[in-house]
PDB file of C-alpha atoms in Angstrom:
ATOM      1  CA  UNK A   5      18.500 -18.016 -23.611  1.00 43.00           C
ATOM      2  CA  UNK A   6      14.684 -17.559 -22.737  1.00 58.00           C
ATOM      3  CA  UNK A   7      12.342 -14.599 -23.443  1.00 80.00           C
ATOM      4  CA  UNK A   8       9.859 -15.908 -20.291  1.00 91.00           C
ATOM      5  CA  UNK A   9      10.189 -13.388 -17.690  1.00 96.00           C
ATOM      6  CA  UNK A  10      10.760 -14.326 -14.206  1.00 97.00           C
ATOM      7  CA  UNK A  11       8.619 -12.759 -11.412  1.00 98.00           C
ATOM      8  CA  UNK A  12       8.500 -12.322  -7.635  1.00 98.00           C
ATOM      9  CA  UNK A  13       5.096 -11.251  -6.075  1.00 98.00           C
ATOM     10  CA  UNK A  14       4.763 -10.674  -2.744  1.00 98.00           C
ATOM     11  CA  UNK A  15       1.612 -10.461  -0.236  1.00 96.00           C
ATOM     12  CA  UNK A  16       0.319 -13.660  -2.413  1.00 96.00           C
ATOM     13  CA  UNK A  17      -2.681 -13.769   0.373  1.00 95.00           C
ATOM     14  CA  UNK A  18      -3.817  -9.772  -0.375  1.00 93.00           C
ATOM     15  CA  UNK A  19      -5.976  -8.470  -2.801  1.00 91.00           C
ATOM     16  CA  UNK A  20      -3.546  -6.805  -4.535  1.00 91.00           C
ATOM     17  CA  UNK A  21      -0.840  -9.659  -4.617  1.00 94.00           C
ATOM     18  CA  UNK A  22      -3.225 -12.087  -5.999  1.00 96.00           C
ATOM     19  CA  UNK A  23      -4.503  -9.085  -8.428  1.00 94.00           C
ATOM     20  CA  UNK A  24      -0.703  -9.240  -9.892  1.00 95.00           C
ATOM     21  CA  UNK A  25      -0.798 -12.820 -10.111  1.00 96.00           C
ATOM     22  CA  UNK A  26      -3.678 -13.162 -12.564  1.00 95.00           C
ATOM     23  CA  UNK A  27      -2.898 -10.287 -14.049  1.00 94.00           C
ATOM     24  CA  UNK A  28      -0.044 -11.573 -15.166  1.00 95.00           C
ATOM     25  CA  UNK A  29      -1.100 -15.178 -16.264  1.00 94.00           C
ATOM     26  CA  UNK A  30      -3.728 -13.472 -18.468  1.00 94.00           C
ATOM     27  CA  UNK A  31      -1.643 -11.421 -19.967  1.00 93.00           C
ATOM     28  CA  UNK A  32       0.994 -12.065 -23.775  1.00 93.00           C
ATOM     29  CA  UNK A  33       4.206 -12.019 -21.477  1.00 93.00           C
ATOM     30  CA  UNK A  34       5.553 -15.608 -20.914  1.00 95.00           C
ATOM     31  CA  UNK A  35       6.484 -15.253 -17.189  1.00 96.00           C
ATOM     32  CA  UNK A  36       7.139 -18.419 -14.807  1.00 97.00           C
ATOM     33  CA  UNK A  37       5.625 -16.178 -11.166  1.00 98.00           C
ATOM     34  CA  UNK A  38       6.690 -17.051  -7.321  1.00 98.00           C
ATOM     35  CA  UNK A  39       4.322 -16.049  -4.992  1.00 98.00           C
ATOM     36  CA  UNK A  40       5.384 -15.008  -1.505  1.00 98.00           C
ATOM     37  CA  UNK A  41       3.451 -14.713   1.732  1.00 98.00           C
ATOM     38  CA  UNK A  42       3.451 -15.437   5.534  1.00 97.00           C
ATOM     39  CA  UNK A  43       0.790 -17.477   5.700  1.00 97.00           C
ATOM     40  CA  UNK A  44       0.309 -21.083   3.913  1.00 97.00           C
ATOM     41  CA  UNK A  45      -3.269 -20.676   3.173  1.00 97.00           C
ATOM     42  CA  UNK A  46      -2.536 -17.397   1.195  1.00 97.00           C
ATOM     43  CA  UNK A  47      -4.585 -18.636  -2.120  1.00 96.00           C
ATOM     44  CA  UNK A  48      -2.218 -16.770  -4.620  1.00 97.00           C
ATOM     45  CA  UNK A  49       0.294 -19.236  -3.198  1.00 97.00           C
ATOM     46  CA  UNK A  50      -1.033 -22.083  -4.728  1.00 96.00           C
ATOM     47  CA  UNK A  51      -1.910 -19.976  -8.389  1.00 97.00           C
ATOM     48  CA  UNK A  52       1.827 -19.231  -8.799  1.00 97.00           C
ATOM     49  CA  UNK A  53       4.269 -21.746 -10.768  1.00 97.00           C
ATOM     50  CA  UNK A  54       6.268 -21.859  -6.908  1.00 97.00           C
ATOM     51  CA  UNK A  55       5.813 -20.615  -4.113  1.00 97.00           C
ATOM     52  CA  UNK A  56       7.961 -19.369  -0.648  1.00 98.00           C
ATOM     53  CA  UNK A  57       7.068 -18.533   3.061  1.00 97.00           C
ATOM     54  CA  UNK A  58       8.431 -15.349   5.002  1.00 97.00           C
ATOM     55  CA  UNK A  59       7.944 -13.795   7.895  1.00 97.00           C
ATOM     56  CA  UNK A  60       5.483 -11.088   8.752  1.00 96.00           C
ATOM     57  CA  UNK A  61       6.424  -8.029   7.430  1.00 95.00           C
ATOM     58  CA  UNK A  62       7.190  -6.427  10.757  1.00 94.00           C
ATOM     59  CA  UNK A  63       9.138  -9.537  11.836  1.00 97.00           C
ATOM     60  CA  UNK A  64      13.084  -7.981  11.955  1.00 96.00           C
ATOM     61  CA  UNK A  65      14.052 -11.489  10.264  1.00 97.00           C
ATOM     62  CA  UNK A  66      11.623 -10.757   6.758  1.00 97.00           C
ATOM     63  CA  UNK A  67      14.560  -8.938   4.548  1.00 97.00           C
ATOM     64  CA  UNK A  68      17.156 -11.580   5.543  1.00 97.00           C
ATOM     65  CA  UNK A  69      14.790 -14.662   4.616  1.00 97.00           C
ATOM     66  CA  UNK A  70      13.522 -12.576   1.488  1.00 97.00           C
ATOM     67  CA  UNK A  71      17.063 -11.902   0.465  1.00 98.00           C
ATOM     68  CA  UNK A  72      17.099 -15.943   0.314  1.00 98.00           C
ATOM     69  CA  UNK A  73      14.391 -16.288  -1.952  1.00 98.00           C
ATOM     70  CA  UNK A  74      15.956 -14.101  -4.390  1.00 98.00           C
ATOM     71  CA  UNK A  75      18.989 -15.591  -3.982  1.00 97.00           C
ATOM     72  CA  UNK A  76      17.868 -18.696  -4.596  1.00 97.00           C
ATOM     73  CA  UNK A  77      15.336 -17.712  -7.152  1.00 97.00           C
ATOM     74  CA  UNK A  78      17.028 -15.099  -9.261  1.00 97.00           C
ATOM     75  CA  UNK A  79      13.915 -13.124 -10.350  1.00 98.00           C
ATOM     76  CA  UNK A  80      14.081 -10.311 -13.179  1.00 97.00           C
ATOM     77  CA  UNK A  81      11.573  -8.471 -11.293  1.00 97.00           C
ATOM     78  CA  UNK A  82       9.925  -8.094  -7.949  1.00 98.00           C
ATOM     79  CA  UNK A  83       6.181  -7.103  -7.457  1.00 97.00           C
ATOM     80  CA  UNK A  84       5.498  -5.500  -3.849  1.00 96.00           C
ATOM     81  CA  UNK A  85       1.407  -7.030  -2.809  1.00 94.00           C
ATOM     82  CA  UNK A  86       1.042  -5.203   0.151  1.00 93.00           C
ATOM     83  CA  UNK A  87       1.005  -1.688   1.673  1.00 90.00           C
ATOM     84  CA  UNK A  88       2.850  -3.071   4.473  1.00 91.00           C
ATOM     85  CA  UNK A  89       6.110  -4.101   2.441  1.00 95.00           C
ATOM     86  CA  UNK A  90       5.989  -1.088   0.373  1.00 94.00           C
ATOM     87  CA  UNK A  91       8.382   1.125   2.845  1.00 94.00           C
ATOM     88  CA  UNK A  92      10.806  -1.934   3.311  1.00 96.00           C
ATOM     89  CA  UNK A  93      11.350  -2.559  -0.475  1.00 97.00           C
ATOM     90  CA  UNK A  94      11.817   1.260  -1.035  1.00 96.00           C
ATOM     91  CA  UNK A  95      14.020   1.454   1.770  1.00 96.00           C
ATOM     92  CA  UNK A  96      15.921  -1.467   0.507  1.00 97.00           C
ATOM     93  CA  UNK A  97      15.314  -1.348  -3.195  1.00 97.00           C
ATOM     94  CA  UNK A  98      19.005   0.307  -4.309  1.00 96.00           C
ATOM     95  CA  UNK A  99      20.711  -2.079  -2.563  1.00 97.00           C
ATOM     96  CA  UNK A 100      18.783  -5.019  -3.726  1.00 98.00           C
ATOM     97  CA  UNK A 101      18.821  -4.246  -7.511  1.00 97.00           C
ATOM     98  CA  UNK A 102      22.532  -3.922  -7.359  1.00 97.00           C
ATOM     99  CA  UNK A 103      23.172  -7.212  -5.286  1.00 97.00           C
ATOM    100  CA  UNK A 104      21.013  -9.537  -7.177  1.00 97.00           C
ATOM    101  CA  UNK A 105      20.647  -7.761 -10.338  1.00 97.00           C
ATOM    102  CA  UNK A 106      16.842  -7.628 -10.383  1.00 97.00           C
ATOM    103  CA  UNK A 107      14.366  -4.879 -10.424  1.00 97.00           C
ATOM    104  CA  UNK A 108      12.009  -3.986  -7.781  1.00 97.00           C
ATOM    105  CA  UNK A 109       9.184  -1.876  -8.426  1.00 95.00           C
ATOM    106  CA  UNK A 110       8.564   0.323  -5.459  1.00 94.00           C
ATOM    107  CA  UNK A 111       8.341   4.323  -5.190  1.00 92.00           C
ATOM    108  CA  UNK A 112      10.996   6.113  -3.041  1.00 93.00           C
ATOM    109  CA  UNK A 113      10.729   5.864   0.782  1.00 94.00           C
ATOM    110  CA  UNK A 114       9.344   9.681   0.260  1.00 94.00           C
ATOM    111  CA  UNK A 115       6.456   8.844  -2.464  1.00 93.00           C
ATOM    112  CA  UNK A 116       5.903   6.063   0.239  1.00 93.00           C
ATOM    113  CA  UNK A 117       5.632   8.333   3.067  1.00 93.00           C
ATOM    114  CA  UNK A 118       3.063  10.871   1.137  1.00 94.00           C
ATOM    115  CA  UNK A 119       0.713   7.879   0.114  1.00 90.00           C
ATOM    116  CA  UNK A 120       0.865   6.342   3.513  1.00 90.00           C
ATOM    117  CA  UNK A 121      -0.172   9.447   5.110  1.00 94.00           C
ATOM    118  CA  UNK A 122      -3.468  10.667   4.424  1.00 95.00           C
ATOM    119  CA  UNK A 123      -3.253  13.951   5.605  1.00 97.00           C
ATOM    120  CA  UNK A 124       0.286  14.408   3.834  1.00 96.00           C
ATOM    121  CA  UNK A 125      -1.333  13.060   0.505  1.00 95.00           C
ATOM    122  CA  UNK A 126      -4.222  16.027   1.339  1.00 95.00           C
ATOM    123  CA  UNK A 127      -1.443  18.052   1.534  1.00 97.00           C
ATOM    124  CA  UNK A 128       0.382  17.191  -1.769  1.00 95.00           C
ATOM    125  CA  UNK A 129      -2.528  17.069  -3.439  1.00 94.00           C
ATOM    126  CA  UNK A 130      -3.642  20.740  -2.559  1.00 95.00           C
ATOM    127  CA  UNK A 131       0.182  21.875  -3.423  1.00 96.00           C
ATOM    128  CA  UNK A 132       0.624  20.222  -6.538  1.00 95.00           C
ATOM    129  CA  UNK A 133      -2.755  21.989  -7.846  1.00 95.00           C
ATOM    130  CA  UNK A 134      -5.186  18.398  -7.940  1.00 91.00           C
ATOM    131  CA  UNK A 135      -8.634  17.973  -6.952  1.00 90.00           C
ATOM    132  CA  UNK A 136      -8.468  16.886  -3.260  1.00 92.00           C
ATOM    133  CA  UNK A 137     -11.094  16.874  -0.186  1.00 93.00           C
ATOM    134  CA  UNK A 138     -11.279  19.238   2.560  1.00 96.00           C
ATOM    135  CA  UNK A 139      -8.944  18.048   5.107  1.00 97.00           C
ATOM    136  CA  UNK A 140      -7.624  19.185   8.490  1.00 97.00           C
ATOM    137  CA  UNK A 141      -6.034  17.677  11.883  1.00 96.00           C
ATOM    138  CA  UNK A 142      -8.020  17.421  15.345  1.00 96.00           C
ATOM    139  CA  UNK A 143      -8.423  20.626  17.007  1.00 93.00           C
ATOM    140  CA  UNK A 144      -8.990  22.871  13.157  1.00 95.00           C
ATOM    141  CA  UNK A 145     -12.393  20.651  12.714  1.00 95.00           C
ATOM    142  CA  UNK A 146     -14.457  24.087  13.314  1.00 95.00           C
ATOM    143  CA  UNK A 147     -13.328  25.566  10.488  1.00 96.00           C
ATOM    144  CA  UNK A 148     -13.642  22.267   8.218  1.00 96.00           C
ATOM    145  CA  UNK A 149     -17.323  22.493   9.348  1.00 96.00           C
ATOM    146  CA  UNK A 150     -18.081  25.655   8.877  1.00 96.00           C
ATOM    147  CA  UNK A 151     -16.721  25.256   5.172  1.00 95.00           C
ATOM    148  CA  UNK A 152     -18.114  21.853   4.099  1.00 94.00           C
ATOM    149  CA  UNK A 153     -20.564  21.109   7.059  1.00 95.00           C
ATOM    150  CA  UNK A 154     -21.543  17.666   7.990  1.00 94.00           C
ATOM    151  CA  UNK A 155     -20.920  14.722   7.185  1.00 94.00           C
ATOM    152  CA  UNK A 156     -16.911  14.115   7.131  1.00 96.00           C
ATOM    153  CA  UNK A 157     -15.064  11.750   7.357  1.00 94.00           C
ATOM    154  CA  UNK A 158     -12.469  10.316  10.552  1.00 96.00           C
ATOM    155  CA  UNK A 159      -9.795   7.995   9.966  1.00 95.00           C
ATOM    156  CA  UNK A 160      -6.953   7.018  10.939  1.00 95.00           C
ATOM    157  CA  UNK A 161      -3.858   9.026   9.567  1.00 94.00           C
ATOM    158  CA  UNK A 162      -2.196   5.706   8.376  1.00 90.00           C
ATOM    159  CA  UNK A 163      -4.511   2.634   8.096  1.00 82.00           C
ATOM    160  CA  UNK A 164      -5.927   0.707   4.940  1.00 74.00           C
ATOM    161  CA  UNK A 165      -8.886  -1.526   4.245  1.00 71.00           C
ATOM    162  CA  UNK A 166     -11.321   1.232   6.359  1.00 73.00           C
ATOM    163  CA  UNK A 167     -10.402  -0.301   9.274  1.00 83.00           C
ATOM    164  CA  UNK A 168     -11.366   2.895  11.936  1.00 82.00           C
ATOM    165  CA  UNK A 169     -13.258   4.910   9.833  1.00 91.00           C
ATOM    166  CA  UNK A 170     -16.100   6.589  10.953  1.00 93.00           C
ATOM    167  CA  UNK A 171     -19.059   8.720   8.642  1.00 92.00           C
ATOM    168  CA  UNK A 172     -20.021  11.619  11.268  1.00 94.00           C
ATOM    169  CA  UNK A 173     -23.115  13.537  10.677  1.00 95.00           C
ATOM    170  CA  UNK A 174     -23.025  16.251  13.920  1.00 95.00           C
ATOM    171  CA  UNK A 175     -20.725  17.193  16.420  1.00 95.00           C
ATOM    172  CA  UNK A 176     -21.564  15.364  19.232  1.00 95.00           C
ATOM    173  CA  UNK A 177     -20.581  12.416  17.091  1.00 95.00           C
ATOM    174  CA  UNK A 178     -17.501  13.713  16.031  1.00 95.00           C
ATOM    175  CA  UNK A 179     -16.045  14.537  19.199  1.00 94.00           C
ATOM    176  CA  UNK A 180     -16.817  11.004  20.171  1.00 94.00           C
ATOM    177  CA  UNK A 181     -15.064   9.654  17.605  1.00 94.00           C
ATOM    178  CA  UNK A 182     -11.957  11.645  18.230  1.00 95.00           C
ATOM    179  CA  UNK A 183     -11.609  11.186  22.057  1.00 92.00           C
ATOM    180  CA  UNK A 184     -11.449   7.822  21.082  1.00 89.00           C
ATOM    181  CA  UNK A 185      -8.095   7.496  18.880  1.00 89.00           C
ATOM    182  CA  UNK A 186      -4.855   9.644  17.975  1.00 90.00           C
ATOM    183  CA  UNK A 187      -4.068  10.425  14.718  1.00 93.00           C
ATOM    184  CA  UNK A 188      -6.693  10.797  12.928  1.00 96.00           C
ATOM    185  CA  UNK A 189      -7.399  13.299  10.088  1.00 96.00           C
ATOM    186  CA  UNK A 190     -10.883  14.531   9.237  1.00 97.00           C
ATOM    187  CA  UNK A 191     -12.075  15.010   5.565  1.00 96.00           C
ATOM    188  CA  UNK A 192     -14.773  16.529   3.717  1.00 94.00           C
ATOM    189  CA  UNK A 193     -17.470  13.488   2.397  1.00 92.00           C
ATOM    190  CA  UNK A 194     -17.263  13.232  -0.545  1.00 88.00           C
ATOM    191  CA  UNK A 195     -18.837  10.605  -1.904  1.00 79.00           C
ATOM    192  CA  UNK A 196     -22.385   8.314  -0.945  1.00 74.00           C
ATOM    193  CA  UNK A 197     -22.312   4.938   0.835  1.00 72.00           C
ATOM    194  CA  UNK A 198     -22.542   4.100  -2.634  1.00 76.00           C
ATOM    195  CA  UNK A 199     -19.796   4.990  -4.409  1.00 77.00           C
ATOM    196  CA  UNK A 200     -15.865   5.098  -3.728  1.00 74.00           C
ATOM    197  CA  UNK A 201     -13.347   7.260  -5.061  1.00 73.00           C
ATOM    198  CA  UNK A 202      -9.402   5.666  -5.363  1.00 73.00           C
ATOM    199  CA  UNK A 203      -6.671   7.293  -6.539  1.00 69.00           C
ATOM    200  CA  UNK A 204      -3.763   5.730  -8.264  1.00 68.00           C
ATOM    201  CA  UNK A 205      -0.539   7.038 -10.479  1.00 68.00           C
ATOM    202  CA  UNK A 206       1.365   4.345 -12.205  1.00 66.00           C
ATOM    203  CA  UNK A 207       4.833   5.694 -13.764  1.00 67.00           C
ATOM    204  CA  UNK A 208       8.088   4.869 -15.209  1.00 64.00           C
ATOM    205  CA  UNK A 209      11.219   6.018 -16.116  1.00 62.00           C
TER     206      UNK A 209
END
């Protein structure tokens, strides 16, 4: 019988994954930590007691050859490092738990769906009575103007890292922007080049 806790993180190459990782080796708990990732020069590989490669998240063979590791590995708990896992583990978390007997922290494929959507998180946000920006789709942008003005904000609907986003300050600009992509979702600015604003809920039951 041991009190160390055992500990899968995933994404062991992402800022988030390698977050977890020292998070956890600073902190009281005794934990013995494998780090998973697809690529062998992911850095959080080499900070974990072991280590495993998978597939790319997208690849159709990832669950199978993850389902190995924690066969093989029998973790208490599993850690999810990247936005890109997140809707596989939720979709695959019940089943998981009750074959190998572990935990994996993940949301529920709808909590997923909200955060992953930024104009559905606008959207929850203005429902559930929190602060939120001024949001709207391609084609209401008039009347997100003529409430906030310039500048907003264009992004891509789903996306992370602000890869595709685009600070407009006038119209020309914005249509520009959106003949360019589909969607996006345009929000109020609200914030300077020097500041950022991340939100973040952490609960459990």
């Amino acid at each position: 019988m041991t009190d160390q806790v055992k500990i899968i993180i995933t994404g062991a190459g992402a800022l988030l994954g390698q977050g977890m990782i020292r998070a956890l080796k600073r902190s009281t708990l005794k934990t013995n930590i494998i780090a998973v990732d697809p690529s062998p020069f992911a850095a959080g590989l080499y900070w974990a007691d072991s280590r495993h490669l998978v597939p790319y998240a997208t690849d159709p063979k990832y669950m199978d050859q993850f389902k190995k590791i924690i066969r093989f590995e029998k973790p208490d708990a599993v850690l999810v490092g990247t936005d890109i896992e997140l809707p596989i583990f939720a979709k695959y978390r019940e089943s998981l738990e009750k074959e190998f007997h572990t935990h994996v922290l993940v949301s529920s494929p709808r909590v997923i769906a909200i955060a992953d959507d930024k104009y559905l998180t606008y959207k929850f946000l203005r429902e559930a009575g929190f602060d939120y920006p001024e949001t709207c789709l391609p084609g209401d942008e008039e009347e997100l103007i003529s409430k906030v003005g310039f500048p907003l904000v264009v992004k891509p609907r789903i996306g992370a890292r602000s890869v595709g986003v685009h600070v407009v300050y006038d119209k020309s600009t914005l249509k520009m922007v959106l003949e360019k992509k589909n969607n996006l979702v345009i929000q109020e600015c609200i914030s300077s080049s020097q500041e950022e604003y991340t939100a973040c809920a952490l609960v459990f039951n």
